[in-house]
PDB file of C-alpha atoms in Angstrom:
ATOM      1  CA  MET A1212      65.449 -30.002 -82.118  1.00 42.00           C
ATOM      2  CA  ASN A1213      67.431 -27.133 -84.151  1.00 46.00           C
ATOM      3  CA  SER A1214      70.340 -29.244 -85.080  1.00 42.00           C
ATOM      4  CA  SER A1215      71.369 -26.447 -87.613  1.00 44.00           C
ATOM      5  CA  ASN A1216      74.148 -24.998 -85.081  1.00 53.00           C
ATOM      6  CA  HIS A1217      76.176 -27.737 -83.193  1.00 71.00           C
ATOM      7  CA  ARG A1218      78.522 -24.863 -81.775  1.00 85.00           C
ATOM      8  CA  MET A1219      78.472 -25.251 -78.158  1.00 93.00           C
ATOM      9  CA  ILE A1220      77.576 -22.652 -75.700  1.00 96.00           C
ATOM     10  CA  VAL A1221      77.883 -24.414 -72.838  1.00 97.00           C
ATOM     11  CA  GLU A1222      80.704 -27.062 -71.632  1.00 97.00           C
ATOM     12  CA  THR A1223      81.627 -28.152 -68.389  1.00 97.00           C
ATOM     13  CA  SER A1224      84.581 -30.442 -67.402  1.00 97.00           C
ATOM     14  CA  GLY A1225      84.351 -32.198 -63.890  1.00 97.00           C
ATOM     15  CA  ILE A1226      82.943 -29.672 -61.917  1.00 98.00           C
ATOM     16  CA  VAL A1227      82.993 -30.412 -58.078  1.00 98.00           C
ATOM     17  CA  LYS A1228      81.825 -27.808 -55.441  1.00 97.00           C
ATOM     18  CA  ARG A1229      82.057 -28.488 -52.015  1.00 96.00           C
ATOM     19  CA  PHE A1230      80.303 -26.507 -49.055  1.00 95.00           C
ATOM     20  CA  GLY A1231      82.398 -27.810 -45.803  1.00 94.00           C
ATOM     21  CA  LYS A1232      81.643 -31.650 -45.793  1.00 93.00           C
ATOM     22  CA  GLN A1233      79.228 -31.672 -48.135  1.00 94.00           C
ATOM     23  CA  THR A1234      80.035 -32.317 -51.983  1.00 96.00           C
ATOM     24  CA  VAL A1235      77.012 -30.846 -53.675  1.00 96.00           C
ATOM     25  CA  LEU A1236      78.352 -31.445 -57.395  1.00 97.00           C
ATOM     26  CA  ASN A1237      80.513 -34.351 -58.032  1.00 97.00           C
ATOM     27  CA  GLY A1238      82.184 -34.038 -61.309  1.00 96.00           C
ATOM     28  CA  VAL A1239      79.343 -32.805 -63.308  1.00 97.00           C
ATOM     29  CA  ASP A1240      80.391 -32.907 -67.337  1.00 97.00           C
ATOM     30  CA  PHE A1241      77.869 -30.937 -69.401  1.00 97.00           C
ATOM     31  CA  GLU A1242      77.523 -29.705 -72.994  1.00 97.00           C
ATOM     32  CA  MET A1243      74.813 -27.440 -74.294  1.00 97.00           C
ATOM     33  CA  PRO A1244      74.916 -26.416 -78.217  1.00 95.00           C
ATOM     34  CA  ALA A1245      73.297 -23.113 -79.634  1.00 93.00           C
ATOM     35  CA  GLY A1246      69.395 -23.343 -80.418  1.00 94.00           C
ATOM     36  CA  VAL A1247      68.250 -25.808 -77.741  1.00 96.00           C
ATOM     37  CA  ILE A1248      66.358 -25.646 -74.608  1.00 96.00           C
ATOM     38  CA  TYR A1249      67.446 -27.895 -72.076  1.00 97.00           C
ATOM     39  CA  GLY A1250      66.277 -28.988 -68.173  1.00 96.00           C
ATOM     40  CA  ILE A1251      67.418 -29.916 -65.105  1.00 95.00           C
ATOM     41  CA  SER A1252      65.295 -31.576 -62.412  1.00 92.00           C
ATOM     42  CA  GLY A1253      66.079 -32.709 -59.220  1.00 89.00           C
ATOM     43  CA  PRO A1254      65.104 -32.497 -55.343  1.00 88.00           C
ATOM     44  CA  ASN A1255      65.867 -29.548 -53.271  1.00 86.00           C
ATOM     45  CA  GLY A1256      68.911 -29.112 -52.433  1.00 87.00           C
ATOM     46  CA  SER A1257      70.081 -31.341 -54.829  1.00 90.00           C
ATOM     47  CA  GLY A1258      72.571 -28.442 -56.369  1.00 93.00           C
ATOM     48  CA  LYS A1259      70.717 -27.139 -59.258  1.00 94.00           C
ATOM     49  CA  SER A1260      70.999 -23.713 -58.135  1.00 93.00           C
ATOM     50  CA  VAL A1261      74.547 -24.196 -57.082  1.00 96.00           C
ATOM     51  CA  PHE A1262      75.387 -25.379 -60.809  1.00 97.00           C
ATOM     52  CA  LEU A1263      73.353 -22.294 -62.234  1.00 96.00           C
ATOM     53  CA  ARG A1264      75.458 -19.999 -60.592  1.00 96.00           C
ATOM     54  CA  ILE A1265      78.621 -21.652 -61.663  1.00 97.00           C
ATOM     55  CA  LEU A1266      77.606 -21.175 -65.047  1.00 97.00           C
ATOM     56  CA  THR A1267      77.325 -17.476 -64.675  1.00 95.00           C
ATOM     57  CA  GLY A1268      80.290 -16.794 -62.819  1.00 95.00           C
ATOM     58  CA  LEU A1269      78.849 -15.936 -59.444  1.00 94.00           C
ATOM     59  CA  VAL A1270      80.227 -19.367 -57.710  1.00 95.00           C
ATOM     60  CA  LEU A1271      83.539 -20.642 -58.592  1.00 95.00           C
ATOM     61  CA  PRO A1272      83.860 -24.411 -58.523  1.00 97.00           C
ATOM     62  CA  ASP A1273      86.485 -26.076 -56.274  1.00 97.00           C
ATOM     63  CA  VAL A1274      87.700 -28.282 -59.264  1.00 97.00           C
ATOM     64  CA  GLY A1275      86.970 -28.230 -63.098  1.00 97.00           C
ATOM     65  CA  THR A1276      86.479 -25.753 -65.855  1.00 97.00           C
ATOM     66  CA  VAL A1277      83.285 -23.734 -67.242  1.00 97.00           C
ATOM     67  CA  LYS A1278      83.211 -22.475 -70.842  1.00 97.00           C
ATOM     68  CA  ILE A1279      80.670 -20.171 -72.198  1.00 97.00           C
ATOM     69  CA  SER A1280      80.785 -19.253 -75.674  1.00 94.00           C
ATOM     70  CA  GLY A1281      84.152 -20.708 -75.423  1.00 93.00           C
ATOM     71  CA  GLU A1282      85.226 -18.640 -72.745  1.00 95.00           C
ATOM     72  CA  ASN A1283      86.822 -19.680 -69.677  1.00 96.00           C
ATOM     73  CA  ILE A1284      84.561 -18.441 -66.604  1.00 96.00           C
ATOM     74  CA  GLY A1285      86.652 -17.091 -63.793  1.00 90.00           C
ATOM     75  CA  SER A1286      89.903 -16.724 -65.778  1.00 89.00           C
ATOM     76  CA  GLU A1287      89.394 -15.584 -69.047  1.00 91.00           C
ATOM     77  CA  VAL A1288      86.563 -13.488 -68.079  1.00 92.00           C
ATOM     78  CA  GLU A1289      84.594 -13.211 -64.874  1.00 92.00           C
ATOM     79  CA  PHE A1290      80.948 -13.212 -66.046  1.00 91.00           C
ATOM     80  CA  PRO A1291      79.937 -14.796 -68.965  1.00 93.00           C
ATOM     81  CA  GLN A1292      79.118 -12.282 -72.169  1.00 88.00           C
ATOM     82  CA  SER A1293      75.386 -12.402 -73.744  1.00 92.00           C
ATOM     83  CA  THR A1294      74.075 -14.238 -70.897  1.00 96.00           C
ATOM     84  CA  GLY A1295      70.646 -13.456 -69.071  1.00 95.00           C
ATOM     85  CA  ALA A1296      69.751 -15.219 -66.173  1.00 95.00           C
ATOM     86  CA  LEU A1297      66.974 -15.439 -63.490  1.00 94.00           C
ATOM     87  CA  ILE A1298      67.974 -17.319 -60.321  1.00 90.00           C
ATOM     88  CA  ASP A1299      66.226 -17.376 -57.200  1.00 77.00           C
ATOM     89  CA  ARG A1300      64.635 -13.703 -56.649  1.00 71.00           C
ATOM     90  CA  PRO A1301      66.140 -10.915 -58.501  1.00 73.00           C
ATOM     91  CA  GLY A1302      67.667  -8.094 -55.985  1.00 84.00           C
ATOM     92  CA  PHE A1303      65.033  -5.212 -56.922  1.00 93.00           C
ATOM     93  CA  ILE A1304      64.645  -2.060 -55.236  1.00 95.00           C
ATOM     94  CA  HIS A1305      61.115  -2.556 -53.640  1.00 95.00           C
ATOM     95  CA  ALA A1306      60.482   1.452 -53.326  1.00 97.00           C
ATOM     96  CA  MET A1307      60.902   1.601 -57.137  1.00 97.00           C
ATOM     97  CA  SER A1308      58.613   0.867 -59.946  1.00 98.00           C
ATOM     98  CA  GLY A1309      59.558  -2.411 -62.105  1.00 97.00           C
ATOM     99  CA  LEU A1310      60.561   0.061 -65.005  1.00 98.00           C
ATOM    100  CA  ARG A1311      62.534   2.430 -63.006  1.00 97.00           C
ATOM    101  CA  ASN A1312      64.254  -1.006 -61.652  1.00 97.00           C
ATOM    102  CA  LEU A1313      65.097  -2.018 -65.261  1.00 97.00           C
ATOM    103  CA  LEU A1314      66.169   1.198 -66.684  1.00 97.00           C
ATOM    104  CA  LEU A1315      68.375   1.630 -63.637  1.00 95.00           C
ATOM    105  CA  LEU A1316      70.119  -1.665 -64.452  1.00 94.00           C
ATOM    106  CA  ALA A1317      70.240  -0.743 -68.092  1.00 95.00           C
ATOM    107  CA  LYS A1318      71.912   2.281 -67.853  1.00 93.00           C
ATOM    108  CA  ILE A1319      74.672   0.527 -65.480  1.00 90.00           C
ATOM    109  CA  SER A1320      75.307  -1.480 -68.745  1.00 87.00           C
ATOM    110  CA  GLY A1321      74.893   0.865 -71.092  1.00 89.00           C
ATOM    111  CA  ARG A1322      73.868  -1.777 -73.805  1.00 88.00           C
ATOM    112  CA  ILE A1323      69.990  -0.913 -74.115  1.00 94.00           C
ATOM    113  CA  SER A1324      67.825   2.181 -74.774  1.00 96.00           C
ATOM    114  CA  PRO A1325      64.698   2.833 -72.373  1.00 96.00           C
ATOM    115  CA  GLY A1326      62.442   1.575 -75.442  1.00 97.00           C
ATOM    116  CA  GLU A1327      63.974  -1.798 -75.353  1.00 97.00           C
ATOM    117  CA  VAL A1328      63.496  -2.013 -71.697  1.00 97.00           C
ATOM    118  CA  GLU A1329      59.639  -1.170 -71.998  1.00 97.00           C
ATOM    119  CA  GLU A1330      59.550  -3.602 -74.821  1.00 96.00           C
ATOM    120  CA  ALA A1331      60.746  -6.331 -72.510  1.00 96.00           C
ATOM    121  CA  MET A1332      58.332  -5.768 -69.845  1.00 96.00           C
ATOM    122  CA  GLN A1333      55.481  -5.720 -72.165  1.00 95.00           C
ATOM    123  CA  VAL A1334      56.957  -9.278 -73.984  1.00 92.00           C
ATOM    124  CA  VAL A1335      56.688 -10.798 -70.407  1.00 92.00           C
ATOM    125  CA  GLY A1336      53.112  -9.483 -69.670  1.00 92.00           C
ATOM    126  CA  LEU A1337      53.707  -6.267 -67.723  1.00 96.00           C
ATOM    127  CA  ASP A1338      52.843  -2.881 -68.154  1.00 97.00           C
ATOM    128  CA  PRO A1339      55.637  -0.245 -68.162  1.00 97.00           C
ATOM    129  CA  ASN A1340      53.593   2.202 -67.228  1.00 96.00           C
ATOM    130  CA  ASP A1341      52.737   0.824 -63.881  1.00 96.00           C
ATOM    131  CA  HIS A1342      54.304   3.147 -61.495  1.00 95.00           C
ATOM    132  CA  LYS A1343      53.229   1.233 -58.477  1.00 96.00           C
ATOM    133  CA  PRO A1344      56.668   0.256 -56.734  1.00 97.00           C
ATOM    134  CA  VAL A1345      58.005  -3.628 -56.796  1.00 96.00           C
ATOM    135  CA  ARG A1346      56.992  -3.847 -52.705  1.00 95.00           C
ATOM    136  CA  MET A1347      53.300  -4.146 -54.088  1.00 96.00           C
ATOM    137  CA  TYR A1348      53.775  -6.630 -56.717  1.00 95.00           C
ATOM    138  CA  SER A1349      52.369 -10.099 -56.663  1.00 92.00           C
ATOM    139  CA  THR A1350      54.999 -13.352 -56.819  1.00 89.00           C
ATOM    140  CA  GLY A1351      53.891 -13.587 -60.515  1.00 90.00           C
ATOM    141  CA  MET A1352      54.535 -10.311 -61.148  1.00 92.00           C
ATOM    142  CA  ARG A1353      58.073 -10.341 -59.231  1.00 92.00           C
ATOM    143  CA  GLN A1354      58.868 -13.227 -61.273  1.00 91.00           C
ATOM    144  CA  ARG A1355      57.999 -11.750 -64.735  1.00 93.00           C
ATOM    145  CA  LEU A1356      60.035  -8.695 -63.932  1.00 95.00           C
ATOM    146  CA  GLY A1357      62.980 -10.998 -63.289  1.00 94.00           C
ATOM    147  CA  LEU A1358      62.314 -12.376 -66.869  1.00 94.00           C
ATOM    148  CA  ALA A1359      62.012  -9.282 -68.217  1.00 95.00           C
ATOM    149  CA  GLN A1360      65.285  -8.425 -66.477  1.00 95.00           C
ATOM    150  CA  ALA A1361      66.834 -11.709 -67.913  1.00 95.00           C
ATOM    151  CA  ILE A1362      65.655 -10.837 -71.616  1.00 95.00           C
ATOM    152  CA  MET A1363      66.195  -7.491 -71.796  1.00 96.00           C
ATOM    153  CA  GLU A1364      69.652  -7.182 -73.537  1.00 95.00           C
ATOM    154  CA  ASP A1365      68.626 -10.052 -75.837  1.00 94.00           C
ATOM    155  CA  PRO A1366      71.379 -12.433 -74.509  1.00 96.00           C
ATOM    156  CA  GLU A1367      72.378 -15.323 -76.651  1.00 96.00           C
ATOM    157  CA  LEU A1368      72.132 -17.635 -73.628  1.00 97.00           C
ATOM    158  CA  LEU A1369      69.383 -17.878 -71.143  1.00 97.00           C
ATOM    159  CA  ILE A1370      69.702 -19.561 -67.610  1.00 97.00           C
ATOM    160  CA  LEU A1371      66.419 -19.898 -65.841  1.00 96.00           C
ATOM    161  CA  ASP A1372      65.745 -21.114 -62.432  1.00 94.00           C
ATOM    162  CA  GLU A1373      62.379 -22.098 -62.260  1.00 92.00           C
ATOM    163  CA  PRO A1374      61.223 -19.327 -64.479  1.00 91.00           C
ATOM    164  CA  THR A1375      57.525 -19.719 -64.146  1.00 90.00           C
ATOM    165  CA  ASN A1376      57.031 -20.021 -60.575  1.00 87.00           C
ATOM    166  CA  GLY A1377      53.973 -18.284 -59.114  1.00 85.00           C
ATOM    167  CA  LEU A1378      52.734 -17.548 -62.398  1.00 88.00           C
ATOM    168  CA  ASP A1379      49.260 -18.772 -63.083  1.00 89.00           C
ATOM    169  CA  PHE A1380      47.869 -21.390 -66.133  1.00 88.00           C
ATOM    170  CA  GLU A1381      47.683 -18.633 -68.572  1.00 89.00           C
ATOM    171  CA  GLY A1382      51.013 -16.730 -67.610  1.00 89.00           C
ATOM    172  CA  GLN A1383      53.156 -20.458 -67.782  1.00 89.00           C
ATOM    173  CA  ARG A1384      51.854 -20.700 -71.141  1.00 88.00           C
ATOM    174  CA  GLU A1385      52.809 -17.456 -72.423  1.00 89.00           C
ATOM    175  CA  ILE A1386      56.165 -17.778 -71.238  1.00 90.00           C
ATOM    176  CA  TYR A1387      56.523 -21.022 -72.614  1.00 90.00           C
ATOM    177  CA  SER A1388      55.476 -19.802 -76.169  1.00 89.00           C
ATOM    178  CA  TYR A1389      57.881 -16.900 -75.803  1.00 91.00           C
ATOM    179  CA  LEU A1390      60.783 -19.504 -74.986  1.00 93.00           C
ATOM    180  CA  VAL A1391      60.096 -21.661 -77.289  1.00 92.00           C
ATOM    181  CA  GLU A1392      60.132 -18.810 -79.899  1.00 91.00           C
ATOM    182  CA  LEU A1393      63.740 -17.895 -78.556  1.00 92.00           C
ATOM    183  CA  ARG A1394      65.261 -21.416 -79.160  1.00 93.00           C
ATOM    184  CA  ASN A1395      63.580 -21.322 -82.712  1.00 92.00           C
ATOM    185  CA  ASP A1396      65.481 -17.958 -83.141  1.00 91.00           C
ATOM    186  CA  GLY A1397      69.061 -20.038 -82.105  1.00 92.00           C
ATOM    187  CA  LYS A1398      69.074 -18.779 -78.521  1.00 94.00           C
ATOM    188  CA  SER A1399      69.847 -21.128 -76.244  1.00 96.00           C
ATOM    189  CA  ILE A1400      67.845 -21.691 -72.964  1.00 97.00           C
ATOM    190  CA  LEU A1401      68.456 -23.955 -69.638  1.00 97.00           C
ATOM    191  CA  ILE A1402      66.057 -24.112 -67.147  1.00 96.00           C
ATOM    192  CA  THR A1403      65.666 -25.792 -63.696  1.00 94.00           C
ATOM    193  CA  SER A1404      62.004 -27.180 -62.949  1.00 90.00           C
ATOM    194  CA  HIS A1405      60.221 -28.958 -60.331  1.00 85.00           C
ATOM    195  CA  ASN A1406      57.027 -28.932 -62.654  1.00 84.00           C
ATOM    196  CA  ARG A1407      57.820 -32.565 -64.827  1.00 80.00           C
ATOM    197  CA  ASP A1408      54.895 -31.379 -67.171  1.00 82.00           C
ATOM    198  CA  GLU A1409      57.048 -28.215 -67.817  1.00 87.00           C
ATOM    199  CA  ILE A1410      60.117 -30.367 -68.628  1.00 86.00           C
ATOM    200  CA  LYS A1411      58.126 -32.357 -71.113  1.00 82.00           C
ATOM    201  CA  ILE A1412      56.551 -29.152 -72.692  1.00 84.00           C
ATOM    202  CA  LEU A1413      59.714 -27.054 -73.195  1.00 89.00           C
ATOM    203  CA  CYS A1414      62.810 -29.582 -73.348  1.00 92.00           C
ATOM    204  CA  ASP A1415      64.801 -30.962 -76.218  1.00 93.00           C
ATOM    205  CA  ARG A1416      66.620 -32.866 -73.607  1.00 94.00           C
ATOM    206  CA  VAL A1417      66.106 -33.560 -69.710  1.00 94.00           C
ATOM    207  CA  PHE A1418      69.022 -34.111 -66.856  1.00 95.00           C
ATOM    208  CA  THR A1419      68.501 -35.097 -63.412  1.00 94.00           C
ATOM    209  CA  LEU A1420      70.555 -33.800 -60.684  1.00 94.00           C
ATOM    210  CA  THR A1421      70.964 -36.406 -57.794  1.00 93.00           C
ATOM    211  CA  GLU A1422      73.830 -37.051 -55.275  1.00 93.00           C
ATOM    212  CA  GLY A1423      76.051 -34.340 -57.019  1.00 95.00           C
ATOM    213  CA  LYS A1424      75.795 -36.114 -60.498  1.00 94.00           C
ATOM    214  CA  LEU A1425      73.921 -35.060 -63.569  1.00 95.00           C
ATOM    215  CA  THR A1426      72.573 -37.703 -65.880  1.00 95.00           C
ATOM    216  CA  GLU A1427      70.176 -37.812 -68.754  1.00 94.00           C
ATOM    217  CA  GLU A1428      66.768 -38.939 -68.855  1.00 89.00           C
ATOM    218  CA  PRO A1429      64.321 -40.273 -71.432  1.00 86.00           C
ATOM    219  CA  LEU A1430      62.181 -37.327 -72.691  1.00 79.00           C
ATOM    220  CA  VAL A1431      58.521 -38.811 -73.448  1.00 73.00           C
ATOM    221  CA  ARG A1432      56.366 -36.281 -74.650  1.00 65.00           C
ATOM    222  CA  GLU A1433      52.975 -36.438 -75.747  1.00 60.00           C
ATOM    223  CA  PHE A1434      51.267 -33.785 -78.463  1.00 52.00           C
ATOM    224  CA  ASP A1435      50.536 -30.483 -77.044  1.00 60.00           C
ATOM    225  CA  GLU A1436      49.976 -26.852 -78.055  1.00 58.00           C
ATOM    226  CA  PHE A1437      53.638 -26.207 -78.660  1.00 62.00           C
ATOM    227  CA  GLU A1438      54.757 -29.162 -80.740  1.00 65.00           C
ATOM    228  CA  GLU A1439      54.108 -27.505 -83.998  1.00 60.00           C
ATOM    229  CA  ILE A1440      55.972 -24.249 -82.670  1.00 55.00           C
ATOM    230  CA  ARG A1441      59.100 -26.262 -81.322  1.00 59.00           C
ATOM    231  CA  SER A1442      59.474 -28.420 -84.774  1.00 61.00           C
ATOM    232  CA  SER A1443      59.198 -25.417 -86.754  1.00 53.00           C
ATOM    233  CA  GLY A1444      62.795 -24.736 -85.828  1.00 50.00           C
TER     234      GLY A1444
END
């Protein structure tokens, strides 16, 4: 683990979220420093995506506080700054190409150039010169486009829900390598995944969300091709 920076990027205290009579999150405390990859696993419906939405300000907790980079989400700021997120399926305009979709988002934010958008697409294995509309994209291509959208503004924190969903084996390995490099550059990455091998390959610490509670679990990792990259941080 990159231990050179212990500044907390994510801090939650006593998060409770209910939907009707169902308590999805029940007193979740969580801390995440800079320069790490943390993973959250758990069964479908356990509240993983809800927790990520709370971290990004898309959903407000019923009880508890969320701080991202020291700012209280929902009171001091509506949405966390310098945060890229991929949660569920991004809402792209299906009649437009991937590049045009990202250029539109970049124009709205006004933070990055067209060249930086194209670079983000290339990083995740997409051709910015491919003009076919998003409706003709495969599931894996749409996932890559969502990742490009999440990383294109060079965020300090990445929040990724099932980041390699729909990718083939080689595509998964490409994304793993890129995420580990980001972590070694001091970025903080929080992922959810159903893939236990993915969790073992990528994460410095692993948590399980069940019955509204977030608990850390032991991380037993055998040697793999990313160990040398990971330990170089």
